[in-house]
Amino acid sequence: MTTELKARAIRVKQSSPVSCISAVGAALLVAFLISAPSWIDRGHLSLLVEFFYFLALAQMWNLLAGFAGIISLGQQAFLGLGGYVVFFAAMRMGWNPVAALVLAGVVGGLVAVPGALIVFRLHGAYLAIGTWVVAETFKLAFSEVKSLGAGSGISLLAAVARAVRIGPFSRDTVLYGAALLIALLSIVCSYVLLRSQAGLALTAIRDNEATARSVGVNSLRIKLLVFVGTGFGTALTGALIYLSKLRISPAAAFDINWTSYMIFIVVIGGIGTLEGPIVGTLVFFLLRQYLADLGSWYLIVLGVVAVVVMLKMPSGLWGTFAKNRDISLFPTRRRLFLNADEYADPGKLRA
Amino acid sequence: MNLLSVSKLNAYYGDFQALFDVDFHAHPGEVIAIIGANGAGKSTFLNAIAGNVTGRGNSITFAEEAISGLRSWQIVSRGIALVPEGRRLFSSLTVEENLLMGAYANTKDAWPLTHIYETFPQLKLKAKQSALSLSGGEQQMVAIGRALISNPLLLMCDELSLGLAPMVVHDIYETLTTVRERGVTLIIVEQNVRQALAFADRVYCFQEGRVSLTGRAGELKPEDVSRAYFGLAGAA
Amino acid sequence: MNGWIDSILQGVMLGAIYALFAAGLSLVFGVMRLVNVAHGDFIVLSAFIALWLQRITGFSSPFLTLILLVPLMFLVGYVLQRVILNPAFGADILRPVLITFGLSVIIQNGLLQGFSADSQKLHGGKLEVASIALPGGLAIGVLPLLTLGVSAAMIGLLQWMLYRTKLGRALRATSADLSTAGLMGVNTSHLFAMAAGIAMVTVAVAGVFTGIRASFDAVSGPDWLIFAFEAVIIGGLGSLWGTLAGGLILGMAQTTGARFSPGWQLLSGHLVFLAILILCPRGLFPRRTE
C-alpha cells in the first residue's frame, strides 16, 4: 500500500521551465515571420523561403535517421518526384498549382509504401545505398519520359506560374507562406510524434531494435509510418522548391546533393534532437553566405566539418551545447521527477 | 611468491560499478574456485584480469609484471587464457580453426594440435565440422582446448558446467585434473558450490561485487559459506 | 541473334569490372559489417593517381603504376580505418556511414579542384584495341578478357586469404565475435585496418583497369559505388564468388538493356537489381552459414 503510494510520488514529466519560455518565444517568432512578407524585400524573402525548405528537409531526414534509424541516401527520390508531380498536374492536368502541391505530397506518401517494402529488405548501411539506387532509378526513368522533357527537363508555363496565388496574396507571398508552413509542420509533426507512444517506441528501436521488438514494439509499422510520413513531406517540399524554381530536370531534381545538404545540416546541428536541424540550417546558411563563391571548396569544407563533427562530437553542435546544461527547447524525453515530500509522507498524496 | 596478485580492483560498466576493492592472489600451480550468486561479479572479475573489462585505479600483477590497463590481446601472450562463459566459439569457423585461433598469439610456445586431440580424442573426428554443430559438452571441450593450446600459465574457466549433463561435467573436471597436474594455475568460476569445494585448493566467495569470504576449501564451514553466498538475509 | 550473343558477351566483360569494383566492398562488409560510401570515389582517386604517376614517372603502361599505387592505396586504407573509422566503430552504423559519406564529398570536390571536371582516360596502348576473333563474326577484346581474368583471380586470392591463411582465420573469427577474438590475442583494430588496406588494393587494381577501359571524371565515384553495391547484393552478402557472379549478372543486364535504347543501360541494371531484391532478398548465392 505504502509502496504503491510512494510510487505515485514519482511523476513523468516532459516539459521544463526552459521549454515553457521557449514556447512563448517561438510563438512571438512565428508571428514575426508571418508578418515578414509585408516589410521584407524580395531578395531576402526568397532567402527565407530557401531557409525554410532546407529546415523542413533536414528535420525530416533527422526524423528518419536520427530517430527511426533509417539512414536514407535517397530522399532526393521523393523531392524530385514531388517536383515532377506538381509540374505534371499543373501543366498537363490543368490543376491549380497550390492544389497540385498537396497532390505531390500524397503521391510521395503513396510511393513510399512500396518503396519501403523494397528497401527495408536491406539493413543499416546497405539500406542507405539501396535508397540511393531507388533515387537513381527515378532519375533515369524520368529521363526517359518524353512528355516531361526527358533528360533536359521542362519549364513551368508562365500562365501556371502566375496562377500561384491565393486571393489577394501574390506568388511570392504564397510561396513564402507555404515554405513557412512546411517548416513549422515538420517541427510540430516531429514533436507530436516523438511525444506520443510511437515516439517512445522509436527511441526504443533506435537504442536497441531487437530488445524493442522483444517487448512488443512493432518496429516495422513505426518505421513504415515515419518513412511514409517523411516521403509525403519531402515530396511536398520538393514540389514547393520546383514551383519556385520554375524549371525542373532529372539531373537537378534527383541530385544526391539534396540529401548531402540534409545530412550536413543534421550532422552539424546535432542528430537525434529537434533543435539540431534548426541550428544546422543556420550554420549551413552562414557558411554558404561566406564560402559559396569558393565553389568546390565550399563542399570540401562542409564535408570536413561534418566528418570532424561525427568523429569528435557525434551529438553535433546542439547536442554538445545542451548535454551538460539539461536544456531542451522541444522536450521529448520523459523524465522522472520525485516529489520528495510526498515520497517521504505518502499521506500528503491522499489530501 | 604470487603468480597473480590483484589489489583494490574496481570495475565499471559505464556508471555501474561491478567490483569494489577486490583483493585476490594466486600462487603458481594453485587451483582457486570463485563462487557466488548470479551478478556477484565473478565473470566481471575474470574479464577484468583478461583485459575485457577495464578497471580504474587498480593494480593487477601477473608474473611480476603489471598488466592493468593492457588490452585483452596484449594479455594473452603473457600466459593468461580465459574460457569465457557460454563458450563463445566462433560460429563461422570449424572446430580445428577454433582451436588454432587459440594459438594466434603464442605461435612459438603453443601446443601442437595433436596434443589437444590426444586430450580430447572425439574432437579429432569432428575437426572439419562447424563448431556449432557439436554437442554442448564437445563445444566446451573446444573452448577449453582453444584456451590450452596457447600453453597458458594461468587458465581461467567461467561457468564450465552450466547447462551440461552431470556425466559431461565429470569428464570435463577429469580433464582439468590433468591440466592441474601439469602445473597450470587454475581459476574456476563455478555455480555448483560442492563441485567447487571438492576441486579447489582455495575458494573466494563474491557477493555484490565484493569478496565476502575466502579460505582453504577444506576449512570453510558450510554455514559461513552460505552466509557469504546469499548475504546476511538468512543470518538477520 | 548474333547481336544478342554479342551483348551478353560484352555484358560479361563489363561485369568483370563491376566484380572488381565490388570485391573490396564485399570483403569489408563481410568482416566489419561496414560499407564505405566513398568506395567508388577511392576507385576514381586511384585512377587519377595512376594518371598522375604515369605523367611524372613516364611509365609507358598504366599497369606499371600499380607498383606504386598498390602499396600507396593499402596504406591509405589502413590509416583511414585505424585513425578515422575504428574510433567510430560500434553497434551504431550511422557514424561510419556518415563519415564515409563526408569523405566521398571531400574526394569528389578535391578531385574537381585538382583535376577539373574534364573526363580523363588512362592509355593502355595497343592492348586497348587488340581483340580475338570468334566464330560468327564476334570478337572479344584482349583487355576485357584480361580484366575478367584479373577479376576472377582477385576474388580467388581474397577467398584463399580468408579461408587458408592465419590472417583470414583471424578476420573471420573477429567478424563472428569481436571480444572473444581479443581474448585469443587478436588486435582487432589492426586486423580491421588490414582488411580495409586489402580492400584498397582491389580498389587500386580496379581504378587502373577501369581507367583504361572507359573515361572517368571527378564525380564518377557514386555510380561505381552503386554498381559495386548492386553486384554484392545480387551475389549475396558475404559470398565472394557470389559477388563475381553478381557483377557479371549486372553487366549483362546493362548491355542487354542498352540494346533497346542507350538510356536503358543503367536503368535496366537497377531494375534487375530491384527485382532480385524483391524476389530473393538474400541474393542469388548467399553464404550458407549464419
XYZ file of N, CA, C and O in Angstrom, chain A residues 45-181:
548
model
N 13.308 37.718 -48.889
C 12.158 36.824 -48.750
C 12.468 35.461 -49.393
O 12.181 34.412 -48.814
N 13.107 35.506 -50.566
C 13.384 34.221 -51.224
C 14.486 33.474 -50.480
O 14.512 32.242 -50.477
N 15.382 34.216 -49.825
C 16.380 33.559 -48.983
C 15.698 32.822 -47.823
O 16.036 31.692 -47.482
N 14.695 33.497 -47.245
C 13.941 32.873 -46.149
C 13.195 31.634 -46.632
O 13.137 30.620 -45.931
N 12.626 31.733 -47.858
C 11.919 30.571 -48.417
C 12.882 29.382 -48.474
O 12.559 28.277 -48.040
N 14.084 29.678 -48.976
C 15.078 28.618 -49.091
C 15.437 28.057 -47.713
O 15.581 26.856 -47.527
N 15.602 28.964 -46.765
C 15.918 28.560 -45.391
C 14.856 27.589 -44.875
O 15.164 26.538 -44.322
N 13.599 27.955 -45.107
C 12.516 27.113 -44.582
C 12.504 25.752 -45.235
O 12.272 24.740 -44.583
N 12.734 25.713 -46.556
C 12.626 24.362 -47.110
C 13.832 23.498 -46.756
O 13.693 22.309 -46.586
N 14.995 24.111 -46.588
C 16.118 23.291 -46.103
C 15.869 22.816 -44.671
O 16.191 21.685 -44.328
N 15.281 23.680 -43.865
C 14.964 23.306 -42.487
C 13.993 22.125 -42.468
O 14.180 21.151 -41.735
N 12.960 22.227 -43.330
C 11.959 21.152 -43.373
C 12.597 19.844 -43.828
O 12.384 18.788 -43.223
N 13.411 19.926 -44.897
C 14.050 18.705 -45.419
C 14.945 18.080 -44.354
O 14.932 16.868 -44.146
N 15.728 18.936 -43.679
C 16.659 18.431 -42.670
C 15.890 17.822 -41.500
O 16.250 16.760 -40.995
N 14.830 18.486 -41.096
C 14.050 17.985 -39.970
C 13.498 16.589 -40.292
O 13.507 15.696 -39.445
N 13.073 16.411 -41.537
C 12.519 15.111 -41.911
C 13.609 14.050 -42.010
O 13.400 12.904 -41.612
N 14.765 14.452 -42.510
C 15.863 13.471 -42.577
C 16.292 13.068 -41.163
O 16.610 11.913 -40.899
N 16.261 14.050 -40.279
C 16.596 13.800 -38.874
C 15.623 12.794 -38.251
O 16.022 11.894 -37.517
N 14.356 12.954 -38.590
C 13.346 12.027 -38.070
C 13.642 10.612 -38.572
O 13.566 9.636 -37.814
N 13.999 10.515 -39.840
C 14.320 9.206 -40.427
C 15.556 8.590 -39.786
O 15.508 7.494 -39.254
N 16.680 9.332 -39.874
C 17.958 8.743 -39.471
C 18.191 8.851 -37.978
O 18.672 7.920 -37.342
N 17.829 10.004 -37.413
C 18.154 10.243 -36.011
C 17.189 9.570 -35.055
O 17.554 9.255 -33.924
N 15.976 9.375 -35.477
C 15.007 8.759 -34.568
C 14.585 7.359 -35.001
O 14.485 6.474 -34.173
N 14.339 7.164 -36.309
C 13.868 5.846 -36.734
C 15.010 4.936 -37.180
O 14.782 3.772 -37.480
N 16.249 5.479 -37.233
C 17.385 4.649 -37.614
C 17.391 4.234 -39.080
O 18.058 3.287 -39.459
N 16.616 4.953 -39.914
C 16.613 4.647 -41.349
C 17.555 5.639 -42.017
O 17.206 6.793 -42.230
N 18.774 5.201 -42.335
C 19.733 6.124 -42.944
C 19.479 6.132 -44.438
O 19.924 5.254 -45.159
N 18.743 7.131 -44.885
C 18.396 7.188 -46.302
C 19.342 8.125 -47.038
O 19.559 9.250 -46.613
N 19.909 7.628 -48.126
C 20.682 8.498 -49.014
C 19.863 8.754 -50.275
O 20.390 9.199 -51.284
N 18.563 8.464 -50.203
C 17.743 8.555 -51.411
C 16.541 9.472 -51.277
O 15.581 9.348 -52.033
N 16.604 10.424 -50.338
C 15.438 11.308 -50.170
C 15.196 12.175 -51.403
O 14.082 12.651 -51.620
N 16.239 12.345 -52.229
C 16.045 13.106 -53.454
C 15.040 12.431 -54.384
O 14.483 13.085 -55.264
N 14.779 11.147 -54.178
C 13.756 10.468 -54.978
C 12.397 11.124 -54.735
O 11.644 11.408 -55.670
N 12.090 11.377 -53.464
C 10.802 11.988 -53.120
C 10.765 13.454 -53.545
O 9.758 13.958 -54.029
N 11.902 14.121 -53.325
C 11.969 15.546 -53.650
C 11.721 15.764 -55.147
O 10.868 16.571 -55.549
N 12.438 14.997 -55.981
C 12.287 15.147 -57.422
C 10.907 14.714 -57.881
O 10.280 15.360 -58.731
N 10.410 13.634 -57.266
C 9.077 13.145 -57.621
C 8.046 14.237 -57.357
O 7.181 14.515 -58.200
N 8.131 14.865 -56.189
C 7.204 15.952 -55.845
C 7.274 17.064 -56.879
O 6.240 17.573 -57.338
N 8.486 17.424 -57.273
C 8.663 18.468 -58.278
C 7.983 18.097 -59.592
O 7.247 18.897 -60.186
N 8.197 16.857 -60.029
C 7.599 16.438 -61.303
C 6.082 16.344 -61.217
O 5.379 16.687 -62.164
N 5.581 15.889 -60.068
C 4.120 15.766 -59.930
C 3.479 17.142 -60.036
O 2.466 17.333 -60.729
N 4.067 18.134 -59.379
C 3.441 19.459 -59.403
C 3.492 20.026 -60.828
O 2.521 20.635 -61.306
N 4.580 19.781 -61.544
C 4.657 20.257 -62.929
C 3.627 19.554 -63.802
O 2.945 20.168 -64.603
N 3.556 18.226 -63.626
C 2.643 17.441 -64.454
C 1.190 17.825 -64.184
O 0.411 18.071 -65.104
N 0.842 17.912 -62.901
C -0.551 18.195 -62.544
C -0.957 19.596 -63.016
O -2.064 19.800 -63.513
N -0.045 20.557 -62.865
C -0.396 21.925 -63.217
C -0.414 22.136 -64.730
O -1.258 22.854 -65.252
N 0.516 21.492 -65.433
C 0.617 21.765 -66.866
C -0.153 20.786 -67.725
O -0.690 21.149 -68.755
N -0.188 19.520 -67.354
C -0.834 18.523 -68.216
C -2.254 18.206 -67.754
O -3.065 17.747 -68.529
N -2.559 18.410 -66.481
C -3.891 18.080 -65.989
C -4.693 19.324 -65.619
O -5.850 19.219 -65.211
N -4.057 20.470 -65.751
C -4.760 21.715 -65.510
C -5.128 21.977 -64.060
O -6.053 22.732 -63.759
N -4.419 21.345 -63.119
C -4.720 21.568 -61.709
C -4.266 22.960 -61.289
O -3.318 23.512 -61.835
N -4.928 23.493 -60.280
C -4.427 24.692 -59.631
C -3.090 24.323 -58.964
O -3.009 23.319 -58.269
N -2.025 25.107 -59.188
C -0.700 24.732 -58.675
C -0.678 24.513 -57.170
O 0.054 23.633 -56.679
N -1.460 25.288 -56.419
C -1.443 25.130 -54.968
C -2.050 23.779 -54.573
O -1.546 23.071 -53.703
N -3.121 23.398 -55.269
C -3.721 22.084 -55.014
C -2.750 20.986 -55.442
O -2.649 19.924 -54.801
N -2.005 21.267 -56.532
C -1.063 20.263 -57.033
C 0.055 19.992 -56.017
O 0.603 18.896 -55.975
N 0.367 21.018 -55.200
C 1.365 20.825 -54.138
C 0.949 19.677 -53.218
O 1.735 18.792 -52.889
N -0.310 19.732 -52.816
C -0.825 18.708 -51.901
C -0.820 17.349 -52.597
O -0.419 16.338 -52.013
N -1.222 17.356 -53.879
C -1.208 16.102 -54.636
C 0.208 15.507 -54.647
O 0.391 14.299 -54.467
N 1.216 16.383 -54.830
C 2.600 15.910 -54.873
C 2.955 15.191 -53.575
O 3.565 14.122 -53.590
N 2.536 15.780 -52.453
C 2.796 15.150 -51.166
C 2.142 13.782 -51.077
O 2.766 12.803 -50.652
N 0.874 13.724 -51.515
C 0.134 12.460 -51.433
C 0.812 11.394 -52.290
O 0.996 10.247 -51.857
N 1.226 11.778 -53.500
C 1.913 10.815 -54.361
C 3.199 10.331 -53.687
O 3.500 9.134 -53.682
N 3.929 11.274 -53.084
C 5.158 10.897 -52.376
C 4.878 9.874 -51.295
O 5.576 8.864 -51.175
N 3.825 10.104 -50.508
C 3.465 9.173 -49.445
C 3.075 7.815 -49.997
O 3.455 6.772 -49.448
N 2.326 7.838 -51.111
C 1.884 6.569 -51.699
C 3.061 5.772 -52.261
O 3.132 4.559 -52.093
N 3.997 6.470 -52.907
C 5.153 5.785 -53.480
C 6.055 5.223 -52.372
O 6.717 4.204 -52.554
N 6.030 5.892 -51.216
C 6.880 5.442 -50.111
C 6.492 4.042 -49.628
O 7.343 3.319 -49.101
N 5.233 3.654 -49.805
C 4.801 2.354 -49.273
C 5.509 1.203 -49.985
O 6.235 0.430 -49.343
N 5.353 1.076 -51.335
C 6.128 0.006 -51.984
C 7.635 0.236 -51.863
O 8.399 -0.727 -51.759
N 8.039 1.516 -51.854
C 9.471 1.821 -51.712
C 10.027 1.230 -50.432
O 11.087 0.606 -50.428
N 9.275 1.405 -49.343
C 9.725 0.882 -48.051
C 9.803 -0.642 -48.103
O 10.742 -1.243 -47.589
N 8.801 -1.249 -48.746
C 8.779 -2.710 -48.762
C 10.014 -3.253 -49.477
O 10.510 -4.329 -49.149
N 10.524 -2.485 -50.445
C 11.737 -2.941 -51.135
C 12.982 -2.637 -50.300
O 13.753 -3.532 -49.973
N 13.154 -1.354 -49.916
C 14.435 -1.022 -49.277
C 14.544 -1.573 -47.859
O 15.646 -1.803 -47.377
N 13.421 -1.838 -47.194
C 13.505 -2.389 -45.836
C 14.010 -3.831 -45.834
O 14.243 -4.418 -44.786
N 14.164 -4.411 -47.036
C 14.782 -5.736 -47.087
C 16.278 -5.639 -46.814
O 16.934 -6.634 -46.545
N 16.799 -4.416 -46.958
C 18.210 -4.195 -46.653
C 18.287 -3.585 -45.255
O 17.304 -3.060 -44.748
N 19.494 -3.667 -44.661
C 19.622 -3.125 -43.311
C 20.820 -2.209 -43.210
O 21.788 -2.349 -43.947
N 20.721 -1.291 -42.299
C 21.850 -0.440 -41.947
C 22.450 0.277 -43.145
O 21.770 0.975 -43.885
N 23.760 0.074 -43.295
C 24.493 0.785 -44.339
C 24.005 0.376 -45.731
O 24.010 1.182 -46.656
N 23.582 -0.879 -45.867
C 23.121 -1.321 -47.178
C 21.776 -0.726 -47.530
O 21.486 -0.462 -48.689
N 20.953 -0.493 -46.516
C 19.682 0.197 -46.770
C 19.983 1.582 -47.329
O 19.328 2.052 -48.255
N 21.005 2.222 -46.770
C 21.356 3.572 -47.201
C 21.633 3.597 -48.700
O 21.110 4.440 -49.436
N 22.448 2.647 -49.156
C 22.802 2.665 -50.567
C 21.631 2.173 -51.416
O 21.432 2.638 -52.533
N 20.824 1.274 -50.839
C 19.626 0.815 -51.537
C 18.687 1.970 -51.877
O 18.159 2.067 -52.984
N 18.500 2.882 -50.918
C 17.622 4.029 -51.181
C 18.226 4.907 -52.287
O 17.494 5.463 -53.100
N 19.540 4.974 -52.307
C 20.216 5.765 -53.338
C 19.947 5.161 -54.726
O 19.685 5.864 -55.705
N 19.996 3.811 -54.793
C 19.715 3.143 -56.065
C 18.304 3.475 -56.530
O 18.071 3.758 -57.710
N 17.352 3.467 -55.582
C 15.976 3.787 -55.958
C 15.908 5.200 -56.543
O 15.272 5.434 -57.577
N 16.612 6.146 -55.909
C 16.596 7.519 -56.409
C 17.230 7.609 -57.797
O 16.731 8.322 -58.672
N 18.316 6.857 -58.009
C 18.955 6.843 -59.333
C 18.004 6.276 -60.386
O 17.957 6.743 -61.517
N 17.258 5.241 -59.952
C 16.297 4.634 -60.869
C 15.245 5.668 -61.281
O 14.863 5.756 -62.451
N 14.789 6.458 -60.317
C 13.824 7.521 -60.612
C 14.420 8.502 -61.608
O 13.770 8.911 -62.562
N 15.675 8.882 -61.343
C 16.320 9.866 -62.220
C 16.357 9.354 -63.661
O 15.977 10.054 -64.594
N 16.791 8.081 -63.800
C 16.905 7.517 -65.150
C 15.538 7.341 -65.784
O 15.364 7.584 -66.980
N 14.552 6.934 -64.973
C 13.215 6.708 -65.514
C 12.622 8.035 -66.006
O 12.061 8.106 -67.109
N 12.763 9.104 -65.218
C 12.202 10.389 -65.639
C 12.950 10.939 -66.853
O 12.386 11.690 -67.646
N 14.225 10.536 -67.000
C 14.969 10.979 -68.178
C 14.426 10.359 -69.454
O 14.754 10.785 -70.552
N 13.635 9.296 -69.300
C 13.086 8.616 -70.467
C 11.700 9.116 -70.840
O 11.146 8.707 -71.855
N 11.108 9.967 -69.984
C 9.727 10.399 -70.241
C 9.741 11.626 -71.147
O 10.071 12.731 -70.724
N 9.371 11.403 -72.416
C 9.447 12.478 -73.412
C 8.503 13.634 -73.074
O 8.850 14.805 -73.246
N 7.313 13.299 -72.568
C 6.318 14.354 -72.340
C 6.739 15.284 -71.207
O 6.182 16.360 -71.040
N 7.728 14.872 -70.415
C 8.225 15.754 -69.356
C 9.619 16.283 -69.708
O 10.412 16.623 -68.831
N 9.909 16.292 -71.005
C 11.161 16.899 -71.445
C 12.361 15.978 -71.365
O 13.480 16.425 -71.557
N 12.121 14.697 -71.056
C 13.198 13.705 -70.951
C 14.378 14.257 -70.151
O 14.183 14.920 -69.128
N 15.583 14.011 -70.633
C 16.778 14.360 -69.869
C 16.974 15.857 -69.671
O 17.587 16.283 -68.696
N 16.451 16.676 -70.601
C 16.737 18.106 -70.484
C 15.725 18.848 -69.611
O 15.963 20.003 -69.255
N 14.615 18.193 -69.292
C 13.679 18.799 -68.358
C 12.715 19.793 -68.999
O 12.732 20.001 -70.213
N 11.839 20.369 -68.193
C 10.845 21.311 -68.718
C 10.748 22.541 -67.823
O 11.117 22.514 -66.662
N 10.195 23.611 -68.436
C 9.943 24.840 -67.686
C 8.459 24.928 -67.376
O 7.619 24.415 -68.115
N 8.170 25.614 -66.290
C 6.771 25.828 -65.917
C 6.223 26.928 -66.820
O 6.878 27.954 -67.033
N 5.019 26.692 -67.378
C 4.414 27.715 -68.230
C 4.189 28.990 -67.418
O 3.841 28.937 -66.237
N 4.390 30.120 -68.065
C 4.241 31.400 -67.379
C 2.833 31.534 -66.784
O 2.658 32.012 -65.659
N 1.830 31.040 -67.536
C 0.449 31.151 -67.059
C 0.269 30.371 -65.760
O -0.410 30.823 -64.827
N 0.914 29.208 -65.709
C 0.800 28.391 -64.498
C 1.503 29.092 -63.345
O 0.989 29.149 -62.220
N 2.690 29.636 -63.623
C 3.435 30.332 -62.585
C 2.599 31.481 -62.028
O 2.579 31.724 -60.815
N 1.876 32.176 -62.909
C 1.045 33.311 -62.446
C -0.129 32.831 -61.606
O -0.634 33.566 -60.760
N -0.547 31.581 -61.854
C -1.722 31.071 -61.130
C -1.392 30.733 -59.680
O -2.276 30.401 -58.888
N -0.093 30.808 -59.311
C 0.283 30.522 -57.922
C -0.075 31.738 -57.082
O 0.746 32.611 -56.833
N -1.356 31.856 -56.717
C -1.773 32.947 -55.849
C -3.072 32.555 -55.167
O -3.858 31.776 -55.690
N -3.249 33.077 -53.989
C -4.494 32.796 -53.284
C -5.101 34.128 -52.895
O -4.471 34.907 -52.181
N -6.319 34.413 -53.396
C -6.986 35.677 -53.058
C -6.087 36.862 -53.355
O -5.513 36.964 -54.446
N -5.889 37.714 -52.338
C -5.103 38.927 -52.564
C -3.592 38.680 -52.495
O -2.810 39.601 -52.770
N -3.173 37.463 -52.123
C -1.739 37.244 -51.897
C -1.007 36.911 -53.187
O -1.451 36.074 -53.969
N 0.137 37.558 -53.371
C 0.922 37.375 -54.593
C 1.646 36.039 -54.562
O 1.675 35.347 -53.535
N 2.281 35.702 -55.685
C 3.017 34.447 -55.805
C 4.113 34.353 -54.739
O 4.239 33.341 -54.041
N 4.874 35.436 -54.581
C 5.954 35.436 -53.589
C 5.423 35.141 -52.195
O 5.995 34.355 -51.442
N 4.322 35.814 -51.865
C 3.757 35.651 -50.531
C 3.239 34.230 -50.327
O 3.444 33.637 -49.267
N 2.602 33.697 -51.357
C 2.056 32.334 -51.237
C 3.193 31.328 -51.052
O 3.138 30.466 -50.173
N 4.250 31.482 -51.861
C 5.379 30.552 -51.743
C 6.036 30.677 -50.369
O 6.393 29.687 -49.741
N 6.141 31.929 -49.916
C 6.729 32.163 -48.595
C 5.883 31.494 -47.514
O 6.392 30.765 -46.655
N 4.590 31.746 -47.595
C 3.678 31.177 -46.593
C 3.741 29.661 -46.585
O 3.807 29.023 -45.523
N 3.778 29.084 -47.790
C 3.806 27.620 -47.878
C 5.108 27.076 -47.282
O 5.094 26.089 -46.541
N 6.228 27.766 -47.586
C 7.517 27.295 -47.066
C 7.544 27.385 -45.544
O 7.977 26.456 -44.852
N 7.043 28.503 -45.024
C 6.999 28.678 -43.560
C 6.133 27.589 -42.934
O 6.504 26.973 -41.935
N 4.993 27.355 -43.565
C 4.059 26.356 -43.038
C 4.708 24.963 -43.024
O 4.606 24.226 -42.039
